[in-house]
mmCIF file of C-alpha atoms in Angstrom:
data_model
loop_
_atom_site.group_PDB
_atom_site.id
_atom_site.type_symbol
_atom_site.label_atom_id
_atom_site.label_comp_id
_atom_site.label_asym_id
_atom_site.label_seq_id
_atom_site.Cartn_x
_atom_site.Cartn_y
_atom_site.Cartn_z
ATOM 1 C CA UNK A 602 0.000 0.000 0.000
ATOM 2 C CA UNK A 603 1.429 3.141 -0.901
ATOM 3 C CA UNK A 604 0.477 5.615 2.117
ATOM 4 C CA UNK A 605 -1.085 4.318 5.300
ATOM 5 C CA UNK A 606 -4.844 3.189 5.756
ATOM 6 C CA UNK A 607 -5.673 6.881 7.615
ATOM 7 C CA UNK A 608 -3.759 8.955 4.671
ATOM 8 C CA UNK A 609 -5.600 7.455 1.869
ATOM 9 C CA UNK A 610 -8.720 7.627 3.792
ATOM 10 C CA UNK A 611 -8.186 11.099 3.719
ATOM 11 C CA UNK A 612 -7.037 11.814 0.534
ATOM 12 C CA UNK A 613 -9.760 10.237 -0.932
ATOM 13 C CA UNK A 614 -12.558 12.044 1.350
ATOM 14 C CA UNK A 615 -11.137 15.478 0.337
ATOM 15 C CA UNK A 616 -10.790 14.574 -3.375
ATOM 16 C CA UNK A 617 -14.529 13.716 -2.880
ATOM 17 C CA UNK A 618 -14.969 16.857 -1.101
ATOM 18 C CA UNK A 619 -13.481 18.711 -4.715
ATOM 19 C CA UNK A 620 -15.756 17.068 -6.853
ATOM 20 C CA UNK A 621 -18.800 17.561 -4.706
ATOM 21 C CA UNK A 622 -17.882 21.203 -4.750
ATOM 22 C CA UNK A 623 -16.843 21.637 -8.230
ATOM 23 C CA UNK A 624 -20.095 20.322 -9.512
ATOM 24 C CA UNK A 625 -22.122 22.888 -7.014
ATOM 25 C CA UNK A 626 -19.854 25.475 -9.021
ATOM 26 C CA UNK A 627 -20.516 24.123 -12.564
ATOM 27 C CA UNK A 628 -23.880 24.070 -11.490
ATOM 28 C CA UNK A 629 -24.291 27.373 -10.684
ATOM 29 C CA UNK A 630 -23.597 29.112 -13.480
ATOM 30 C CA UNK A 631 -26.258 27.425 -15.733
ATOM 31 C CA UNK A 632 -28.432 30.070 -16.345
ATOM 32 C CA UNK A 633 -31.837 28.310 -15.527
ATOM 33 C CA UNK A 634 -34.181 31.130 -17.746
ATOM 34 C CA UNK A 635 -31.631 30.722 -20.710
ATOM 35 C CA UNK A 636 -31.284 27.158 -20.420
ATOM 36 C CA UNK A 637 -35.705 26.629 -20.304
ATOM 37 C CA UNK A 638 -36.109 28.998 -23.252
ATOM 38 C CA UNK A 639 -33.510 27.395 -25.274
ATOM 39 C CA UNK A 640 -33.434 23.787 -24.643
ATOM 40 C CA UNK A 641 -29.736 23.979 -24.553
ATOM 41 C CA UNK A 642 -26.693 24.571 -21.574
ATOM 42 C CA UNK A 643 -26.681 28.449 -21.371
ATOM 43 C CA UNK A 644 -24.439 29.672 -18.842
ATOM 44 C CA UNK A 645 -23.544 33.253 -16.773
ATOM 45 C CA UNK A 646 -21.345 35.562 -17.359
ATOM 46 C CA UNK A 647 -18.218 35.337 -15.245
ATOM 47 C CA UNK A 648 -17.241 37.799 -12.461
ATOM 48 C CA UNK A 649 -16.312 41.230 -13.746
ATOM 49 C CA UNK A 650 -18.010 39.835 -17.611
ATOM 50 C CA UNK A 651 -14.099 38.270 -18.081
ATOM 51 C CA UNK A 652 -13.763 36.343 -21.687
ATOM 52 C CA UNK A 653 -14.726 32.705 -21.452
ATOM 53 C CA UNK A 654 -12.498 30.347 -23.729
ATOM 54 C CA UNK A 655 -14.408 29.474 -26.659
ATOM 55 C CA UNK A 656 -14.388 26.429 -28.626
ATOM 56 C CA UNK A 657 -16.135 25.544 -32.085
ATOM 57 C CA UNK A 658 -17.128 21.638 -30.879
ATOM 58 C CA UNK A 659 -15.448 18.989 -28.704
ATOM 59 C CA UNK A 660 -12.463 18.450 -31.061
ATOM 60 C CA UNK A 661 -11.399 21.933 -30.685
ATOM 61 C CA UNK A 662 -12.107 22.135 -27.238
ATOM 62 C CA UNK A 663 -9.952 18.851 -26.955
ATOM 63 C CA UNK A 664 -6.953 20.751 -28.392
ATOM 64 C CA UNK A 665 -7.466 24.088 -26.818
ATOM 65 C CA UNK A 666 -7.008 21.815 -23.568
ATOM 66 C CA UNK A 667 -3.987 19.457 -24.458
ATOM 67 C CA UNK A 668 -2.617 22.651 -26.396
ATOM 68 C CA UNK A 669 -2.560 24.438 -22.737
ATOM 69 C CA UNK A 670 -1.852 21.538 -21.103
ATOM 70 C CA UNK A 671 1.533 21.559 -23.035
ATOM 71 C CA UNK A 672 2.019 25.460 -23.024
ATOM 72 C CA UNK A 673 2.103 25.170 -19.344
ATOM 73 C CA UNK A 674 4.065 22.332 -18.797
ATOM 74 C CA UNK A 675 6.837 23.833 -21.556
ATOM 75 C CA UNK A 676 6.803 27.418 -19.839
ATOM 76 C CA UNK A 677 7.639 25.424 -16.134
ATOM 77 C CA UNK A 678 10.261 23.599 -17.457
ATOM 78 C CA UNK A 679 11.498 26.949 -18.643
ATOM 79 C CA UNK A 680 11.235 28.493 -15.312
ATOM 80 C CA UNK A 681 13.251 25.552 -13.825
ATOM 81 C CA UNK A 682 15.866 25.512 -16.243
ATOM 82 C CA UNK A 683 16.579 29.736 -17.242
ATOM 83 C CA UNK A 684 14.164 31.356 -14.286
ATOM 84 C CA UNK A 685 13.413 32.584 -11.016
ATOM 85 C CA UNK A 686 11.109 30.149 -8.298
ATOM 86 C CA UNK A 687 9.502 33.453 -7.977
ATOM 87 C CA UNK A 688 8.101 33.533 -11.694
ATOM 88 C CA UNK A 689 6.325 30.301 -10.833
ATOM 89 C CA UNK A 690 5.149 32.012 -7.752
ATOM 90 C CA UNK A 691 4.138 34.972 -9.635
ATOM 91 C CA UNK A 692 1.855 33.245 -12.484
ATOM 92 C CA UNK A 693 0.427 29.980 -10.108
ATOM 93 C CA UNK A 694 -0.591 33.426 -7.918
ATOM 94 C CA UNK A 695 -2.344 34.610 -10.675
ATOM 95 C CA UNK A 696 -3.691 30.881 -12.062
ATOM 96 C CA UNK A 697 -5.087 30.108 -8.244
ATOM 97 C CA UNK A 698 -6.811 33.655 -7.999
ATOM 98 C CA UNK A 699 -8.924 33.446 -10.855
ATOM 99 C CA UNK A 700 -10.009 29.945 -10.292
ATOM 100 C CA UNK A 701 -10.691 30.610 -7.009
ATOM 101 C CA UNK A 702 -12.853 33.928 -7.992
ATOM 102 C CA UNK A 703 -15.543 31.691 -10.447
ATOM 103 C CA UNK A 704 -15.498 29.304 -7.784
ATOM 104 C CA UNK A 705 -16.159 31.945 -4.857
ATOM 105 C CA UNK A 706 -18.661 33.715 -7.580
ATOM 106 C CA UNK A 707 -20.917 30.601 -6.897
ATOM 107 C CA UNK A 708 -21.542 31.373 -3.074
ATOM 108 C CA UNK A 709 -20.964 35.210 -3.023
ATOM 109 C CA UNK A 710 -20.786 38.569 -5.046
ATOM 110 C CA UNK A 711 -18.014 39.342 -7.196
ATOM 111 C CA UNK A 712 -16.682 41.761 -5.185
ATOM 112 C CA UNK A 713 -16.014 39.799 -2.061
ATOM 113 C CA UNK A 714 -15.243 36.830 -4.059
ATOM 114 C CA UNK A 715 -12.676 38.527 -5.714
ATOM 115 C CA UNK A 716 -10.989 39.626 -1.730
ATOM 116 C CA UNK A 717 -11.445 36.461 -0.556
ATOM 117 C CA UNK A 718 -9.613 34.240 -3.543
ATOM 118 C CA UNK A 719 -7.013 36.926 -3.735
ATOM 119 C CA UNK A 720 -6.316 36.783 0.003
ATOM 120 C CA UNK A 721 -6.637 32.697 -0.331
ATOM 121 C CA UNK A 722 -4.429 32.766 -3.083
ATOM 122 C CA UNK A 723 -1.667 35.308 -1.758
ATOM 123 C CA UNK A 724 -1.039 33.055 1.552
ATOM 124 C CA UNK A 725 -1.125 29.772 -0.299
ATOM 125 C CA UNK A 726 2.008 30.969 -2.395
ATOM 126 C CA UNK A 727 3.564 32.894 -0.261
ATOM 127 C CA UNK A 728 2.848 32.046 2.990
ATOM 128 C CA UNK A 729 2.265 28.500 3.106
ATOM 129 C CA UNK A 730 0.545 26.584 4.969
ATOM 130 C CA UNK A 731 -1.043 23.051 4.746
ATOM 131 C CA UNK A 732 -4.586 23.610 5.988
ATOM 132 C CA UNK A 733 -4.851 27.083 3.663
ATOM 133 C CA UNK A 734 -3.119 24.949 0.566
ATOM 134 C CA UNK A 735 -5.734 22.166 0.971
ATOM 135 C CA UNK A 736 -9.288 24.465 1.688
ATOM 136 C CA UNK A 737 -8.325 26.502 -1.401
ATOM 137 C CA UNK A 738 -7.689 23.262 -3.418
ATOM 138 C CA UNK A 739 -11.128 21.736 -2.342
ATOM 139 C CA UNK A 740 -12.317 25.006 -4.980
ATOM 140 C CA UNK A 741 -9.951 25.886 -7.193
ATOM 141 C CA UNK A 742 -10.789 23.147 -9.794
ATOM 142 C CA UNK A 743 -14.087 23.857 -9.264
ATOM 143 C CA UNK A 744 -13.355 27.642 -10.843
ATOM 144 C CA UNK A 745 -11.567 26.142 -13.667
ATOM 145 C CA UNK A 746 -14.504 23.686 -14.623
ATOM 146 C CA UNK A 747 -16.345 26.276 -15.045
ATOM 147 C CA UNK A 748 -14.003 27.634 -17.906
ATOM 148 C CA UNK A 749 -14.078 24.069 -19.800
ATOM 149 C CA UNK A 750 -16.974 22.174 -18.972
ATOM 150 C CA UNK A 751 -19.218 24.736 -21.090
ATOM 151 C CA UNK A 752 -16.818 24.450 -23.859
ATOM 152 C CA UNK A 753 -18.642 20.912 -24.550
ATOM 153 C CA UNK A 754 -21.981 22.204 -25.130
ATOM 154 C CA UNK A 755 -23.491 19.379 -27.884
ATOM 155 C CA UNK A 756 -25.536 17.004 -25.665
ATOM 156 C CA UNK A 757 -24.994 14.345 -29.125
ATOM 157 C CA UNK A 758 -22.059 14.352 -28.991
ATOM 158 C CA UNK A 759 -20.271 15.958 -25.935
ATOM 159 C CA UNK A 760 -20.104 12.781 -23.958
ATOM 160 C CA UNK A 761 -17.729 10.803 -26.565
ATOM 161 C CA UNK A 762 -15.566 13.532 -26.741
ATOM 162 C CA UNK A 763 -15.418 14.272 -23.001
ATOM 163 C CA UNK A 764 -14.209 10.234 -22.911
ATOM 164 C CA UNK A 765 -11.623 11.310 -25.804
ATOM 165 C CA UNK A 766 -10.518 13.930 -23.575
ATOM 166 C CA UNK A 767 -9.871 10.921 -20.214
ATOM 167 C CA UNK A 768 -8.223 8.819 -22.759
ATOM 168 C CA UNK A 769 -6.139 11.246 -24.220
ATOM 169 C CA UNK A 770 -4.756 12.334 -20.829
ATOM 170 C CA UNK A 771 -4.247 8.958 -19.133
ATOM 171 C CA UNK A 772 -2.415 8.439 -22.434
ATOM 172 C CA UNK A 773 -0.149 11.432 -21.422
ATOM 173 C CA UNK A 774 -0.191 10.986 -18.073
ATOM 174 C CA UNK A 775 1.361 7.487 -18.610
ATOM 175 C CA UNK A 776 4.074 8.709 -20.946
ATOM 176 C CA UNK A 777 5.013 11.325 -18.533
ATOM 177 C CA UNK A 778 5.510 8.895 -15.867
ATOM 178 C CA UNK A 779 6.877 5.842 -16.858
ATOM 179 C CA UNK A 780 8.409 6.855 -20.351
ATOM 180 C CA UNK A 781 9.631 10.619 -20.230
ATOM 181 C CA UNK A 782 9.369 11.212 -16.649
ATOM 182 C CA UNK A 783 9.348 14.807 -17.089
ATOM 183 C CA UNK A 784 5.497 14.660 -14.615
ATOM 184 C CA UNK A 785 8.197 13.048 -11.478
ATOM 185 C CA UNK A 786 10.132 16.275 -12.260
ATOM 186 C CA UNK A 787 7.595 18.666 -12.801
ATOM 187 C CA UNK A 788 5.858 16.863 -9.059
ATOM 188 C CA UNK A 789 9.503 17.456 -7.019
ATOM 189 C CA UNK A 790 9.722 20.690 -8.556
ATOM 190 C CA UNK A 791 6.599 21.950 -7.089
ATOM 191 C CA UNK A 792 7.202 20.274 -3.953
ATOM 192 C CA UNK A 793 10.666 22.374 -3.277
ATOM 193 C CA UNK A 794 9.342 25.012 -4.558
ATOM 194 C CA UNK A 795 6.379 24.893 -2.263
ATOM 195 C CA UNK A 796 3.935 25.424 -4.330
ATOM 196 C CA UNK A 797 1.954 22.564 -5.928
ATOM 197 C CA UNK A 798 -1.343 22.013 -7.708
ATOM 198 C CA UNK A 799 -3.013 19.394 -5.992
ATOM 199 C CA UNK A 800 -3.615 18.034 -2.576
ATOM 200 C CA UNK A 801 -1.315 17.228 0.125
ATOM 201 C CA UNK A 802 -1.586 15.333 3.321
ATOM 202 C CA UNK A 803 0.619 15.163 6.054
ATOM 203 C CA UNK A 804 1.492 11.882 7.987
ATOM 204 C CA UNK A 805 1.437 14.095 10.695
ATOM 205 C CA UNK A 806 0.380 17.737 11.594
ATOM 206 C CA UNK A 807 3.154 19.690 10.903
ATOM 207 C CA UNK A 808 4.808 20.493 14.054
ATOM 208 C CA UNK A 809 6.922 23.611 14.954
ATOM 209 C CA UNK A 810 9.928 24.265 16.156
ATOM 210 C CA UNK A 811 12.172 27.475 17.537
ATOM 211 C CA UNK A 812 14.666 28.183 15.641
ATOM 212 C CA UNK A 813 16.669 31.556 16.875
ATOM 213 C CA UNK A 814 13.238 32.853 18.030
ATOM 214 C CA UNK A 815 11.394 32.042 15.059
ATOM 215 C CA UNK A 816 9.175 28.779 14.412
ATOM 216 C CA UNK A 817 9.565 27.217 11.506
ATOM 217 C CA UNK A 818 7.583 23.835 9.665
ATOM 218 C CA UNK A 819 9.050 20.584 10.774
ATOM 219 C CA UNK A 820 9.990 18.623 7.292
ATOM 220 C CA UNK A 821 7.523 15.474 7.388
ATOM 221 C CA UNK A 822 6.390 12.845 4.552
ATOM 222 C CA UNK A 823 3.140 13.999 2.929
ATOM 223 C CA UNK A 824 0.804 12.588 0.495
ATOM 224 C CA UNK A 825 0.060 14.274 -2.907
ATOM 225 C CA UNK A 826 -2.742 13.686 -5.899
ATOM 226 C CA UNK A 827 -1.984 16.322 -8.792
ATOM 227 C CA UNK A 828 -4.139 18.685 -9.557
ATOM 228 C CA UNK A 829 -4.687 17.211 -13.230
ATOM 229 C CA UNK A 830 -6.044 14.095 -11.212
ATOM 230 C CA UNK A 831 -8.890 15.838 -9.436
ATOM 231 C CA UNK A 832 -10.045 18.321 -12.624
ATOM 232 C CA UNK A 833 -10.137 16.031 -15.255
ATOM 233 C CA UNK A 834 -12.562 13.426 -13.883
ATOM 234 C CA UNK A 835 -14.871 16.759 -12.377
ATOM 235 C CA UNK A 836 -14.735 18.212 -16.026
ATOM 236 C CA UNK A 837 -15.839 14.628 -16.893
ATOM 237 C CA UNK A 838 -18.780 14.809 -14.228
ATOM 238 C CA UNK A 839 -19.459 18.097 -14.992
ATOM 239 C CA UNK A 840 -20.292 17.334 -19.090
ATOM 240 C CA UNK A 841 -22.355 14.544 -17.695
ATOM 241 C CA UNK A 842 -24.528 16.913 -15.641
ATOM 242 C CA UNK A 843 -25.104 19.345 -18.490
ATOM 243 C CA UNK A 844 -26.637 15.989 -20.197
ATOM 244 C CA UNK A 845 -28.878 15.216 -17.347
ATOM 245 C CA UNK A 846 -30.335 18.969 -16.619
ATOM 246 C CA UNK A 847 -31.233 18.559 -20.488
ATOM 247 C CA UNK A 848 -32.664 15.667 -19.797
ATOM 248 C CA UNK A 849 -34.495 16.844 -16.331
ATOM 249 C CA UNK A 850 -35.775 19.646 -18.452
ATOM 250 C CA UNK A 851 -37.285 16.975 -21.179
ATOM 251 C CA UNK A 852 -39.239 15.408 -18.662
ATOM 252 C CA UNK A 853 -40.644 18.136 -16.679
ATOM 253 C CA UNK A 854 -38.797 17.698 -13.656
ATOM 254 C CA UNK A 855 -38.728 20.869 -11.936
ATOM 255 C CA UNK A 856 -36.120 21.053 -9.521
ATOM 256 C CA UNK A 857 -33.692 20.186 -12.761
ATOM 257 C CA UNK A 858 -30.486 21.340 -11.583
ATOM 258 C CA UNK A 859 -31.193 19.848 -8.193
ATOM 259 C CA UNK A 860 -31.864 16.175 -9.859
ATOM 260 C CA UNK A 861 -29.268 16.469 -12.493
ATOM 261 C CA UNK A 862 -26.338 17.848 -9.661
ATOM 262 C CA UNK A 863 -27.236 14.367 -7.429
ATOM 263 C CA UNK A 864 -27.248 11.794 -10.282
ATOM 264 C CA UNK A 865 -23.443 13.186 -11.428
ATOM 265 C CA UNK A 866 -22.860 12.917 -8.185
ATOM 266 C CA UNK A 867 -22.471 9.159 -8.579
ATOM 267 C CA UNK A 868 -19.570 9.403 -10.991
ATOM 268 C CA UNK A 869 -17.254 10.898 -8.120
ATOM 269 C CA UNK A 870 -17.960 8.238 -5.865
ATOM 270 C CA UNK A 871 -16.781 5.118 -8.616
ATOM 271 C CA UNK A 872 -13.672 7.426 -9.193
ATOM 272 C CA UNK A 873 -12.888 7.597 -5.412
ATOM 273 C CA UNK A 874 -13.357 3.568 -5.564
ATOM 274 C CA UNK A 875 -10.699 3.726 -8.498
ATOM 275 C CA UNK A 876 -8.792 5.881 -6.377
ATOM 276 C CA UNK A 877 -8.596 3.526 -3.111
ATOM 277 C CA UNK A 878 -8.196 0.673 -5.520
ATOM 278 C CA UNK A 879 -4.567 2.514 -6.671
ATOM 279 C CA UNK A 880 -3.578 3.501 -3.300
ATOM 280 C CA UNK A 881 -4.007 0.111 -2.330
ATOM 281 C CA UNK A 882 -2.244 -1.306 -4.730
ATOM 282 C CA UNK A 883 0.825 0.980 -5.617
ATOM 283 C CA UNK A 884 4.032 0.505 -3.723
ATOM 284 C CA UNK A 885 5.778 2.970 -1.700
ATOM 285 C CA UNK A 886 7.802 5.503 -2.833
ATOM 286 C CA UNK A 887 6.952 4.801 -6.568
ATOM 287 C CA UNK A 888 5.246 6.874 -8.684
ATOM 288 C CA UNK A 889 1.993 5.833 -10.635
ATOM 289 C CA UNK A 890 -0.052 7.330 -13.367
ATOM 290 C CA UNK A 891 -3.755 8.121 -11.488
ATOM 291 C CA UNK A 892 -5.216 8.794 -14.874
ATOM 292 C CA UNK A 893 -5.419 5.369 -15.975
ATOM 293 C CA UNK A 894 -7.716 4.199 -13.100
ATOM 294 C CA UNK A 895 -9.502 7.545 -12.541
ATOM 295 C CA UNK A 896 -10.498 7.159 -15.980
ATOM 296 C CA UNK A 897 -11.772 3.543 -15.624
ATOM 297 C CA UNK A 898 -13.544 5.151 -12.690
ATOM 298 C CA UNK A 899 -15.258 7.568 -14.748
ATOM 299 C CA UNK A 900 -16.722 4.796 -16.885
ATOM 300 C CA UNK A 901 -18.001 2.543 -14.167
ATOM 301 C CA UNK A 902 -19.723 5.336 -13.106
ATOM 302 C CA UNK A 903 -21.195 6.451 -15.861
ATOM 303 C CA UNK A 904 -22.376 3.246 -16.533
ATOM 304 C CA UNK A 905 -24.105 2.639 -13.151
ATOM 305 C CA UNK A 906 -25.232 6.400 -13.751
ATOM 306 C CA UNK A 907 -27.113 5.063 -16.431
ATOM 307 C CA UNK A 908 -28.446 1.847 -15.131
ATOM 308 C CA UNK A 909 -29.730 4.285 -12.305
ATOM 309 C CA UNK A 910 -31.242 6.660 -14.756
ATOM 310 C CA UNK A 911 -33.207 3.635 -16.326
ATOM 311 C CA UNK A 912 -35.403 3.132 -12.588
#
């Protein structure tokens, strides 16, 4: 087993806790009046009327992902090779506080939204700390899924591409770990740097110590899931439950959103299985490709999604 019973425990409840929150988020920026008149997935303008990414189809939504996918992954490498730690700083600062302002948008108006994920963001990077890093992760994917998941807006066909999208990045994810192993890098990377997208658990709570007056973080062993592992599979959930308020809407249900937000929830739950089935099996100290299972995940749920839907 890779990380002791209690650590995967709860690394898998607050990867749950993401999803359940990221699909509150995707849910509410359907824009219910839109959405009735239309018969298709209209959604609100984001805080401050910012651009959304646009995306002719689920192909080119596809590559505008994968295509920023790489950009990013290209510019860090940069950074660790030619720049400054503080660069990274700089632009995951800016990354975190807009995701964390659509996600805050759901709950609040835009104008303490955009205080709080600013003030979120600013201590996560710069001042540290594990129980800050981990609240503002439980949200920050939630804000991005509500950039991409309205980019797959064709209930015919949205679906197949949405599995393209899993199978593309487990395919990716695999090469980067076992082939290239440019993800292990990118992983210890943000770990020295202290600044990481995804979650991390502690073996312990970090205890302090003095050191000439001031305390400092004891170094102790920590559990991590990358940030890519907790927003692909909600962007997966998230297309799913743009099917079912469609479908909601068909048959006259009236609390749509409410119906559609509980069945998706069911995909989250077989990708947490898929999750504890990896923990359990990986070794220690090795590095595996989440992807891969999170995916297969995805599918089983969809599937008993379905099987549900037909009661």
């Amino acid at each position: 087993m890779k990380h002791t019973l209690k650590v995967s425990i709860l690394l898998i409840i607050a990867f749950l806790f993401s999803q359940i929150i990221g699909l509150a988020i995707i849910n509410s920026y359907v824009d219910v009046e839109k959405t009735i008149e239309t018969g298709e997935i209209k959604v609100e303008d984001l805080p401050y009327n910012l651009p959304r990414p646009t995306a002719e189809g689920g192909g080119s939504a596809i590559i505008t992902i994968i295509s920023a996918v790489l950009i990013g992954t290209i510019l860090i490498f940069l950074i660790m090779k030619f720049g400054d730690v503080l660069w990274w700083k700089i632009w995951f600062f800016m990354a975190v506080s807009f995701c964390l302002l659509f996600a805050f948008k759901a709950f609040m108006p835009s104008f303490f939204a955009s205080i709080l994920a600013v003030a979120l963001a600013g201590f996560k990077i710069f001042k540290p700390n594990i129980f800050i890093h981990n609240i503002s992760e439980l949200f920050v994917y939630g804000g991005l899924a509500a950039l991409i998941v309205p980019l797959f807006n064709n209930p015919e066909t949205n679906i197949l591409w949405a599995f393209a999208l899993l199978v593309i990045i487990s395919i990716y994810d695999m090469i980067a770990v076992w082939k290239s192993k440019h993800m292990i890098k990118l992983a210890k990377f943000q770990t020295k740097s202290k600044v990481f997208a995804g979650l991390l658990i502690p073996y312990q709570m970090p205890g302090h110590i003095k050191n000439q007056g001031k305390a400092r973080l004891t170094k102790i062993k920590t559990a991590i899931l990358g940030g890519g592992d907790m927003g692909f599979p909600l962007f997966f959930s998230g297309i799913v439950m743009q099917n079912l308020v469609l479908e909601n809407i068909d048959k006259g249900i009236s609390n749509f959103l409410g119906m559609a937000y509980l069945k998706a929830l069911i995909i989250p739950v077989f990708v947490a299985i898929a999750l504890l089935i990896l923990l359990v099996k990986s070794k220690k100290d090795k590095f595996y490709p989440a992807m891969p299972f999170l995916t297969a995940g995805c599918i089983v749920g969809y599937i008993v999604l379905k099987l549900v839907s037909l009661i």
